[in-house]
Amino acid sequence: MRILILGGDGYLGWPTALRFSRRGHEVHLVDNYLRRRLLAADGTDSLTPIAGDLGARVAAWEQVSGRRITFTEGDLLDWDVTRSVFASFRPDAVVHYGELPSAPYSMRGRQECVLTQHNNVVGTLNVLWAMEEIVPEAHLIKLGTMGEYGTPNISIEEGFIEIAHEGRRDLLPYPKQPGSLYHCSKVHDSTNIHFACRVWGLRATDLNQGVVYGISTDECDLDERLVTRFDYDETFGTALNRFCVQAVIGHPLTVYGRGGQTRGFLNIRDTLRCVELAAENPPEPGEYRVFNQFTESFSVVELAELVQRAGKEIGLEVRIEPIDNPRVEEEEHYYNAKHTRLLDLGLEPHLLSETLVEDMLERIRRYQDRVIEDAIMPRTRWRPRG
Ligand SMILES: NC(=O)c1ccc[n+]([C@@H]2O[C@H](COP(=O)([O-])OP(=O)(O)OC[C@H]3O[C@@H](n4cnc5c(N)ncnc54)[C@H](O)[C@@H]3O)[C@@H](O)[C@H]2O)c1
């Protein structure tokens, strides 16, 4: 297959590219280094040292594997760039990771919020228009998030829910209550993608992904130069990645509020497998399908306790220190999200309890002298004047 990976320099995009390339697919990447630039502007950096720009990264991959990955350094917001990438590469599948993924960043202020929504919504619109014009048969695999649903007091279905109303029934998009203005951008994307499938006949899989953790993948582990980025700062780090870094450097685990917030999680290896399963099993033309992409649910306190126990196994003394919750969210709530469609396609999950020590804590220890402690504590509040 010819696979276009948008956001190919990112935490998930880079390892996804290596996996597809290793399996013999033709891979092209697009990235404008937005993530790197925003981290640098905040005075922080990936825990793992990145081998250089995309040119250096794909050269390292070619040396290690003998396989070639091509790339474009460019912005999806630039229509000429997006159009010409689609016209020259003519992908069979498009894996779209190329967005700004930070809830705190989108809540920092007007400028950051507008940047997030403009980047994500307009970038995805350009992708949809390029597909409609150039490769209408191609399959869009788009990364959404479980955070699109929020935490309703009923079970969360995979994208659609059957509703009975005044004696009539219909299968309708599941109601969305996103938890940040970043999550709102994902909801807007979902609406636009669904529309493009219904009206233009495109085919798309919207992967409502949980929170990803981990550094290790089969390909990234082949050579130090192939490692993916790993962020732990308040803005771009995800909860579990941050807890693990905190455990290793002896910083208390910062549980926000009462810590009953429950979310779906998955290992980075499972992200790659899910995307591969979606690519191998495309939907019909005109079909918009949604998979809830996570493997296990944990509350924030449960996560912290798991990290504490795993730390103990390797001699780390880990303290848990709840702090004032900077977010506006339910701290105790019902959570039952369905996630069977990827399992039905053959996903075999890696479980957190089995990977925490070796895949996370031990790996993080190797880079612990690179940790920038100032970047960890939350500064962004959901109510700016609250
Ligand atoms: N990591 C997670 O836990 C997680 C969970 C749920 C959903 N997601 C989604 O998965 C996707 C990938 O996440 P990630 O953690 O790898 O993020 P990331 O920031 O590491 O990767 C995204 C990449 O896209 C690039 N990019 C952003 N805007 C672009 C533009 N306009 N043009 C070209 N490139 C652009 C960035 O420079 C970055 O390299 C995101 O859409 C994110 O919302 C991630």
Short mmCIF file of C-alpha atoms and ligand atoms in Angstrom, two decimals:
data_model
loop_
_atom_site.label_atom_id
_atom_site.label_comp_id
_atom_site.label_asym_id
_atom_site.label_seq_id
_atom_site.Cartn_x
_atom_site.Cartn_y
_atom_site.Cartn_z
CA MET A 1 0.00 0.00 0.00
CA ARG A 2 1.01 3.63 -0.45
CA ILE A 3 0.59 5.15 2.98
CA LEU A 4 0.72 8.88 3.66
CA ILE A 5 1.43 9.74 7.29
CA LEU A 6 0.52 13.29 8.28
CA GLY A 7 2.35 14.38 11.42
CA GLY A 8 5.13 11.86 10.70
CA ASP A 9 7.65 13.59 12.98
CA GLY A 10 5.42 13.19 16.05
CA TYR A 11 5.26 10.83 19.02
CA LEU A 12 2.95 8.42 17.20
CA GLY A 13 3.57 9.32 13.55
CA TRP A 14 7.26 8.36 13.51
CA PRO A 15 6.89 4.84 14.98
CA THR A 16 3.84 4.24 12.77
CA ALA A 17 5.93 5.13 9.71
CA LEU A 18 8.69 2.69 10.69
CA ARG A 19 6.22 -0.11 11.25
CA PHE A 20 4.51 0.29 7.88
CA SER A 21 7.86 0.70 6.12
CA ARG A 22 9.26 -2.45 7.72
CA ARG A 23 6.26 -4.38 6.45
CA GLY A 24 7.06 -3.36 2.89
CA HIS A 25 4.58 -0.50 2.41
CA GLU A 26 5.58 2.67 0.59
CA VAL A 27 5.53 5.49 3.13
CA HIS A 28 5.57 9.27 2.75
CA LEU A 29 5.60 11.67 5.73
CA VAL A 30 4.43 15.26 6.11
CA ASP A 31 5.29 17.46 9.09
CA ASN A 32 5.97 21.14 9.72
CA TYR A 33 7.71 20.61 13.12
CA LEU A 34 4.99 22.58 14.90
CA ARG A 35 5.25 20.34 17.95
CA ARG A 36 9.00 20.82 18.22
CA ARG A 37 8.65 24.60 17.85
CA LEU A 38 6.01 24.92 20.57
CA LEU A 39 8.05 22.85 23.02
CA ALA A 40 11.15 24.96 22.28
CA ALA A 41 9.14 28.16 22.83
CA ASP A 42 8.19 26.82 26.28
CA GLY A 43 11.87 26.10 27.05
CA THR A 44 11.36 22.34 27.19
CA ASP A 45 12.16 19.32 25.04
CA SER A 46 11.48 15.64 24.48
CA LEU A 47 12.93 13.38 27.18
CA THR A 48 14.36 11.19 24.45
CA PRO A 49 16.96 12.77 22.16
CA ILE A 50 15.62 12.99 18.58
CA ALA A 51 18.19 12.15 15.89
CA GLY A 52 17.75 15.40 13.92
CA ASP A 53 15.29 16.62 11.30
CA LEU A 54 13.21 14.24 9.20
CA GLY A 55 16.07 13.94 6.70
CA ALA A 56 18.38 12.62 9.43
CA ARG A 57 15.70 10.34 10.85
CA VAL A 58 14.82 8.65 7.56
CA ALA A 59 18.53 8.34 6.69
CA ALA A 60 19.06 6.47 9.98
CA TRP A 61 16.10 4.22 9.16
CA GLU A 62 17.50 3.47 5.71
CA GLN A 63 20.87 2.52 7.23
CA VAL A 64 19.25 0.23 9.79
CA SER A 65 16.56 -1.36 7.62
CA GLY A 66 17.59 -0.85 4.00
CA ARG A 67 14.16 0.72 3.41
CA ARG A 68 13.43 4.20 2.14
CA ILE A 69 10.83 6.61 3.55
CA THR A 70 10.19 9.87 1.67
CA PHE A 71 8.96 13.06 3.30
CA THR A 72 7.75 16.63 2.85
CA GLU A 73 8.56 19.36 5.35
CA GLY A 74 5.41 21.43 5.04
CA ASP A 75 2.22 22.75 6.59
CA LEU A 76 -1.14 21.09 5.99
CA LEU A 77 -2.68 24.57 6.23
CA ASP A 78 -0.86 25.47 3.02
CA TRP A 79 -3.20 24.23 0.30
CA ASP A 80 -0.44 24.16 -2.35
CA VAL A 81 1.65 21.87 -0.12
CA THR A 82 -1.22 19.55 0.74
CA ARG A 83 -2.54 19.36 -2.79
CA SER A 84 0.87 18.67 -4.32
CA VAL A 85 1.68 15.93 -1.76
CA PHE A 86 -1.58 14.15 -2.60
CA ALA A 87 -1.11 14.66 -6.36
CA SER A 88 2.45 13.32 -6.42
CA PHE A 89 2.18 10.49 -3.86
CA ARG A 90 -1.43 9.38 -4.60
CA PRO A 91 -1.91 7.45 -1.33
CA ASP A 92 -4.13 4.40 -0.84
CA ALA A 93 -4.41 5.22 2.86
CA VAL A 94 -3.88 8.47 4.76
CA VAL A 95 -3.03 8.24 8.46
CA HIS A 96 -3.77 11.68 9.85
CA TYR A 97 -1.92 12.47 13.08
CA GLY A 98 -0.97 15.98 11.95
CA GLU A 99 -2.71 18.12 14.56
CA LEU A 100 -1.95 20.01 17.74
CA PRO A 101 -2.84 17.52 20.48
CA SER A 102 -2.73 19.51 23.72
CA ALA A 103 -5.76 20.28 25.90
CA PRO A 104 -3.80 22.60 28.26
CA TYR A 105 -2.26 24.48 25.31
CA SER A 106 -5.72 25.15 23.86
CA MET A 107 -6.89 26.48 27.24
CA ARG A 108 -3.90 28.77 27.84
CA GLY A 109 -5.40 31.78 26.15
CA ARG A 110 -7.23 33.09 23.10
CA GLN A 111 -4.21 32.92 20.78
CA GLU A 112 -3.31 29.33 21.66
CA CYS A 113 -6.93 28.24 21.41
CA VAL A 114 -7.39 29.83 17.98
CA LEU A 115 -4.10 28.36 16.80
CA THR A 116 -5.20 24.89 17.91
CA GLN A 117 -8.65 24.99 16.35
CA HIS A 118 -7.47 26.72 13.16
CA ASN A 119 -4.57 24.27 12.73
CA ASN A 120 -6.65 21.17 13.36
CA VAL A 121 -9.92 22.03 11.66
CA VAL A 122 -8.49 23.78 8.58
CA GLY A 123 -5.69 21.21 8.16
CA THR A 124 -8.27 18.42 8.14
CA LEU A 125 -10.50 20.34 5.72
CA ASN A 126 -7.52 20.64 3.33
CA VAL A 127 -6.95 16.88 3.63
CA LEU A 128 -10.63 16.18 2.87
CA TRP A 129 -10.64 18.48 -0.17
CA ALA A 130 -7.39 16.95 -1.47
CA MET A 131 -8.88 13.47 -1.11
CA GLU A 132 -12.11 14.49 -2.83
CA GLU A 133 -10.22 16.00 -5.75
CA ILE A 134 -7.31 13.59 -6.18
CA VAL A 135 -7.83 10.22 -4.45
CA PRO A 136 -11.54 9.78 -3.64
CA GLU A 137 -11.06 6.00 -3.25
CA ALA A 138 -8.36 6.38 -0.58
CA HIS A 139 -9.03 5.53 3.07
CA LEU A 140 -8.68 8.28 5.67
CA ILE A 141 -7.59 6.99 9.07
CA LYS A 142 -8.00 9.97 11.36
CA LEU A 143 -6.90 10.24 14.97
CA GLY A 144 -9.68 11.54 17.14
CA THR A 145 -9.86 11.12 20.90
CA MET A 146 -12.00 9.50 23.58
CA GLY A 147 -12.12 13.00 25.08
CA GLU A 148 -14.66 13.92 22.40
CA TYR A 149 -17.36 12.09 24.38
CA GLY A 150 -16.68 13.56 27.81
CA THR A 151 -17.98 11.61 30.79
CA PRO A 152 -21.74 11.07 30.32
CA ASN A 153 -23.71 9.13 32.93
CA ILE A 154 -24.52 6.39 30.40
CA SER A 155 -22.30 3.91 28.53
CA ILE A 156 -20.26 5.36 25.66
CA GLU A 157 -20.85 3.59 22.35
CA GLU A 158 -18.42 3.44 19.41
CA GLY A 159 -19.41 6.59 17.56
CA PHE A 160 -23.15 6.02 17.17
CA ILE A 161 -26.11 5.39 19.49
CA GLU A 162 -29.58 4.13 18.67
CA ILE A 163 -32.14 6.63 19.92
CA ALA A 164 -35.91 6.15 20.26
CA HIS A 165 -37.85 9.40 20.23
CA GLU A 166 -41.60 9.91 20.00
CA GLY A 167 -42.16 6.43 18.63
CA ARG A 168 -39.38 6.58 15.99
CA ARG A 169 -35.82 5.18 16.07
CA ASP A 170 -32.56 6.21 14.44
CA LEU A 171 -28.83 5.44 14.71
CA LEU A 172 -27.25 8.83 15.35
CA PRO A 173 -23.78 10.21 16.18
CA TYR A 174 -23.13 9.77 19.89
CA PRO A 175 -23.57 13.09 21.77
CA LYS A 176 -20.27 14.88 22.40
CA GLN A 177 -19.26 16.85 25.50
CA PRO A 178 -15.57 17.57 24.89
CA GLY A 179 -13.42 18.44 27.88
CA SER A 180 -11.28 21.23 26.38
CA LEU A 181 -11.15 23.51 23.37
CA TYR A 182 -8.61 21.09 21.83
CA HIS A 183 -11.12 18.27 22.24
CA CYS A 184 -13.72 20.54 20.61
CA SER A 185 -11.46 20.74 17.53
CA LYS A 186 -11.61 16.95 17.27
CA VAL A 187 -15.41 17.03 17.44
CA HIS A 188 -15.47 19.62 14.65
CA ASP A 189 -13.18 17.33 12.59
CA SER A 190 -15.48 14.36 13.20
CA THR A 191 -18.48 16.33 11.95
CA ASN A 192 -16.59 17.43 8.82
CA ILE A 193 -15.28 13.94 8.06
CA HIS A 194 -18.70 12.36 8.56
CA PHE A 195 -20.13 14.96 6.16
CA ALA A 196 -17.45 14.21 3.52
CA CYS A 197 -18.32 10.51 3.70
CA ARG A 198 -22.09 11.03 3.54
CA VAL A 199 -22.05 13.62 0.79
CA TRP A 200 -18.89 13.03 -1.27
CA GLY A 201 -18.65 9.27 -0.74
CA LEU A 202 -15.21 9.30 0.89
CA ARG A 203 -14.33 6.45 3.26
CA ALA A 204 -12.96 7.12 6.74
CA THR A 205 -12.13 5.54 10.07
CA ASP A 206 -12.22 7.93 13.03
CA LEU A 207 -10.10 6.42 15.78
CA ASN A 208 -11.30 7.80 19.08
CA GLN A 209 -8.09 7.11 20.88
CA GLY A 210 -7.48 6.94 24.62
CA VAL A 211 -4.36 8.26 26.30
CA VAL A 212 -1.22 6.64 24.89
CA TYR A 213 1.76 5.64 27.04
CA GLY A 214 5.13 4.05 26.35
CA ILE A 215 8.33 4.58 24.35
CA SER A 216 9.15 1.13 23.09
CA THR A 217 8.15 -0.25 19.72
CA ASP A 218 9.81 -3.07 17.78
CA GLU A 219 11.25 -0.67 15.20
CA CYS A 220 12.17 2.26 17.47
CA ASP A 221 14.12 -0.15 19.68
CA LEU A 222 16.34 -1.29 16.79
CA ASP A 223 18.70 1.69 17.08
CA GLU A 224 19.10 4.66 19.44
CA ARG A 225 18.63 7.06 16.48
CA LEU A 226 15.14 5.69 15.81
CA VAL A 227 13.67 6.55 19.21
CA THR A 228 10.41 8.52 19.21
CA ARG A 229 9.78 11.72 21.14
CA PHE A 230 8.51 11.44 24.71
CA ASP A 231 7.06 14.46 26.49
CA TYR A 232 6.27 14.82 30.17
CA ASP A 233 5.75 18.59 30.51
CA GLU A 234 2.44 20.03 31.73
CA THR A 235 1.36 21.02 28.23
CA PHE A 236 2.22 18.10 25.97
CA GLY A 237 2.91 15.24 28.39
CA THR A 238 0.14 12.70 28.98
CA ALA A 239 -0.73 11.69 32.56
CA LEU A 240 0.95 8.31 32.73
CA ASN A 241 4.09 9.33 30.84
CA ARG A 242 4.42 12.23 33.29
CA PHE A 243 3.87 10.03 36.36
CA CYS A 244 6.60 7.67 35.21
CA VAL A 245 9.09 10.51 34.72
CA GLN A 246 8.14 11.91 38.13
CA ALA A 247 8.67 8.49 39.74
CA VAL A 248 12.13 8.14 38.23
CA ILE A 249 13.41 11.59 39.27
CA GLY A 250 11.90 11.46 42.78
CA HIS A 251 9.23 14.11 42.11
CA PRO A 252 5.87 13.40 43.81
CA LEU A 253 3.18 12.15 41.41
CA THR A 254 0.88 15.11 40.79
CA VAL A 255 -2.65 13.73 40.92
CA TYR A 256 -5.10 16.48 39.94
CA GLY A 257 -7.85 16.90 42.57
CA ARG A 258 -9.49 13.76 43.99
CA GLY A 259 -8.09 11.67 41.11
CA GLY A 260 -11.31 9.77 40.35
CA GLN A 261 -11.18 10.96 36.71
CA THR A 262 -11.34 7.75 34.68
CA ARG A 263 -10.06 7.46 31.12
CA GLY A 264 -9.14 4.82 28.53
CA PHE A 265 -5.43 4.09 28.01
CA LEU A 266 -3.34 2.11 25.56
CA ASN A 267 0.26 1.15 24.94
CA ILE A 268 1.98 2.84 21.99
CA ARG A 269 2.53 -0.61 20.47
CA ASP A 270 -1.25 -1.08 20.41
CA THR A 271 -1.74 2.30 18.71
CA LEU A 272 0.44 1.08 15.85
CA ARG A 273 -1.42 -2.21 15.63
CA CYS A 274 -4.83 -0.49 15.67
CA VAL A 275 -3.86 1.82 12.81
CA GLU A 276 -2.54 -1.16 10.89
CA LEU A 277 -5.76 -3.12 11.50
CA ALA A 278 -7.81 -0.16 10.29
CA ALA A 279 -5.65 0.12 7.13
CA GLU A 280 -5.90 -3.61 6.39
CA ASN A 281 -9.70 -3.57 6.81
CA PRO A 282 -10.95 -0.42 5.05
CA PRO A 283 -14.58 0.71 5.19
CA GLU A 284 -16.80 0.83 2.11
CA PRO A 285 -16.92 3.99 -0.02
CA GLY A 286 -19.21 6.49 1.70
CA GLU A 287 -18.79 4.78 5.08
CA TYR A 288 -17.74 6.75 8.16
CA ARG A 289 -16.93 4.41 11.02
CA VAL A 290 -15.69 5.06 14.52
CA PHE A 291 -13.52 2.77 16.64
CA ASN A 292 -12.89 3.51 20.31
CA GLN A 293 -9.17 2.87 20.48
CA PHE A 294 -8.06 2.00 24.00
CA THR A 295 -7.46 -1.23 25.87
CA GLU A 296 -7.87 -0.54 29.61
CA SER A 297 -9.53 2.09 31.82
CA PHE A 298 -7.99 3.56 34.96
CA SER A 299 -8.73 6.43 37.28
CA VAL A 300 -5.87 8.87 37.82
CA VAL A 301 -5.39 7.62 41.40
CA GLU A 302 -5.27 4.01 40.19
CA LEU A 303 -2.58 5.00 37.69
CA ALA A 304 -0.55 6.74 40.35
CA GLU A 305 -0.79 3.69 42.63
CA LEU A 306 0.27 1.38 39.80
CA VAL A 307 3.33 3.54 39.14
CA GLN A 308 4.09 3.62 42.87
CA ARG A 309 4.00 -0.20 43.08
CA ALA A 310 6.07 -0.65 39.90
CA GLY A 311 8.60 1.88 41.19
CA LYS A 312 8.96 -0.08 44.43
CA GLU A 313 9.89 -3.19 42.42
CA ILE A 314 12.99 -1.42 41.13
CA GLY A 315 13.86 0.39 44.36
CA LEU A 316 12.21 3.76 43.74
CA GLU A 317 10.45 5.50 46.59
CA VAL A 318 7.42 7.10 44.98
CA ARG A 319 5.16 9.61 46.75
CA ILE A 320 1.69 10.61 45.55
CA GLU A 321 0.77 14.25 46.19
CA PRO A 322 -2.70 15.41 45.10
CA ILE A 323 -2.71 19.03 43.92
CA ASP A 324 -5.44 21.54 43.16
CA ASN A 325 -7.10 20.51 39.91
CA PRO A 326 -6.34 23.15 37.25
CA ARG A 327 -9.03 21.67 35.00
CA VAL A 328 -12.80 21.87 35.19
CA GLU A 329 -13.89 18.23 35.11
CA GLU A 330 -15.83 15.62 37.09
CA GLU A 331 -13.51 14.12 39.70
CA GLU A 332 -15.82 11.17 40.41
CA HIS A 333 -18.06 9.83 37.65
CA TYR A 334 -19.52 6.82 35.88
CA TYR A 335 -17.35 5.55 33.01
CA ASN A 336 -18.14 2.63 30.77
CA ALA A 337 -16.85 3.06 27.23
CA LYS A 338 -17.31 0.26 24.69
CA HIS A 339 -14.22 -0.81 22.76
CA THR A 340 -14.84 -4.07 20.95
CA ARG A 341 -14.46 -3.22 17.27
CA LEU A 342 -10.64 -3.31 17.16
CA LEU A 343 -10.58 -6.44 19.34
CA ASP A 344 -12.97 -8.02 16.81
CA LEU A 345 -10.43 -7.21 14.07
CA GLY A 346 -7.71 -9.04 16.02
CA LEU A 347 -6.09 -6.56 18.41
CA GLU A 348 -4.18 -8.32 21.22
CA PRO A 349 -3.61 -5.69 23.90
CA HIS A 350 -0.38 -5.09 25.80
CA LEU A 351 -1.40 -4.60 29.43
CA LEU A 352 -0.10 -1.77 31.53
CA SER A 353 0.79 -3.93 34.52
CA GLU A 354 3.02 -6.06 32.28
CA THR A 355 4.86 -3.22 30.56
CA LEU A 356 5.25 -0.53 33.20
CA VAL A 357 8.65 -1.48 34.58
CA GLU A 358 10.54 -2.57 31.49
CA ASP A 359 8.93 -0.42 28.78
CA MET A 360 8.59 2.72 30.85
CA LEU A 361 10.50 3.15 34.10
CA GLU A 362 13.68 1.39 32.98
CA ARG A 363 13.71 3.21 29.64
CA ILE A 364 13.08 6.61 31.27
CA ARG A 365 15.98 6.04 33.68
CA ARG A 366 18.36 6.02 30.71
CA TYR A 367 17.43 9.60 29.89
CA GLN A 368 16.73 10.95 33.35
CA ASP A 369 19.51 13.55 33.23
CA ARG A 370 17.60 15.26 30.39
CA VAL A 371 14.51 15.98 32.53
CA ILE A 372 13.64 19.69 32.81
CA GLU A 373 11.85 19.78 36.16
CA ASP A 374 10.44 23.29 35.73
CA ALA A 375 8.21 22.02 32.93
CA ILE A 376 6.24 19.56 35.06
CA MET A 377 3.88 21.48 37.34
CA PRO A 378 0.58 22.69 35.82
CA ARG A 379 0.20 26.41 35.19
CA THR A 380 -2.73 26.47 32.80
CA ARG A 381 -6.13 26.77 34.43
CA TRP A 382 -9.38 25.91 32.64
CA ARG A 383 -10.97 29.07 34.11
CA PRO A 384 -8.42 31.79 33.31
CA ARG A 385 -9.79 34.21 35.92
CA GLY A 386 -10.95 31.49 38.35
N1 LIG B 1 -0.63 10.80 22.26
C1 LIG B 1 -1.84 10.56 22.76
O1 LIG B 1 -1.99 10.14 23.92
C2 LIG B 1 -3.06 10.80 21.91
C3 LIG B 1 -4.31 10.41 22.43
C4 LIG B 1 -5.45 10.61 21.66
C5 LIG B 1 -5.34 11.17 20.39
N2 LIG B 1 -4.12 11.55 19.91
C6 LIG B 1 -4.06 12.16 18.59
O2 LIG B 1 -3.10 11.47 17.80
C7 LIG B 1 -2.43 12.39 16.95
C8 LIG B 1 -0.93 12.26 17.14
O3 LIG B 1 -0.60 12.53 18.50
P1 LIG B 1 0.89 12.65 18.98
O4 LIG B 1 0.89 12.39 20.44
O5 LIG B 1 1.76 11.84 18.09
O6 LIG B 1 1.16 14.21 18.73
P2 LIG B 1 2.45 14.94 18.15
O7 LIG B 1 2.27 16.38 18.43
O8 LIG B 1 3.70 14.29 18.68
O9 LIG B 1 2.35 14.65 16.60
C9 LIG B 1 1.63 15.45 15.71
C10 LIG B 1 2.59 15.91 14.62
O10 LIG B 1 1.84 16.66 13.66
C11 LIG B 1 2.60 17.78 13.28
N3 LIG B 1 1.66 18.82 12.83
C12 LIG B 1 0.75 19.49 13.56
N4 LIG B 1 0.10 20.39 12.79
C13 LIG B 1 0.60 20.26 11.54
C14 LIG B 1 0.35 20.93 10.33
N5 LIG B 1 -0.54 21.93 10.23
N6 LIG B 1 1.05 20.56 9.22
C15 LIG B 1 1.99 19.56 9.30
N7 LIG B 1 2.27 18.90 10.44
C16 LIG B 1 1.60 19.26 11.55
C17 LIG B 1 3.39 18.18 14.53
O11 LIG B 1 4.54 18.92 14.22
C18 LIG B 1 3.70 16.82 15.15
O12 LIG B 1 4.97 16.33 14.76
C19 LIG B 1 -2.97 13.77 17.28
O13 LIG B 1 -3.96 14.12 16.34
C20 LIG B 1 -3.59 13.59 18.63
O14 LIG B 1 -4.66 14.48 18.84
C21 LIG B 1 -2.98 11.37 20.65
#
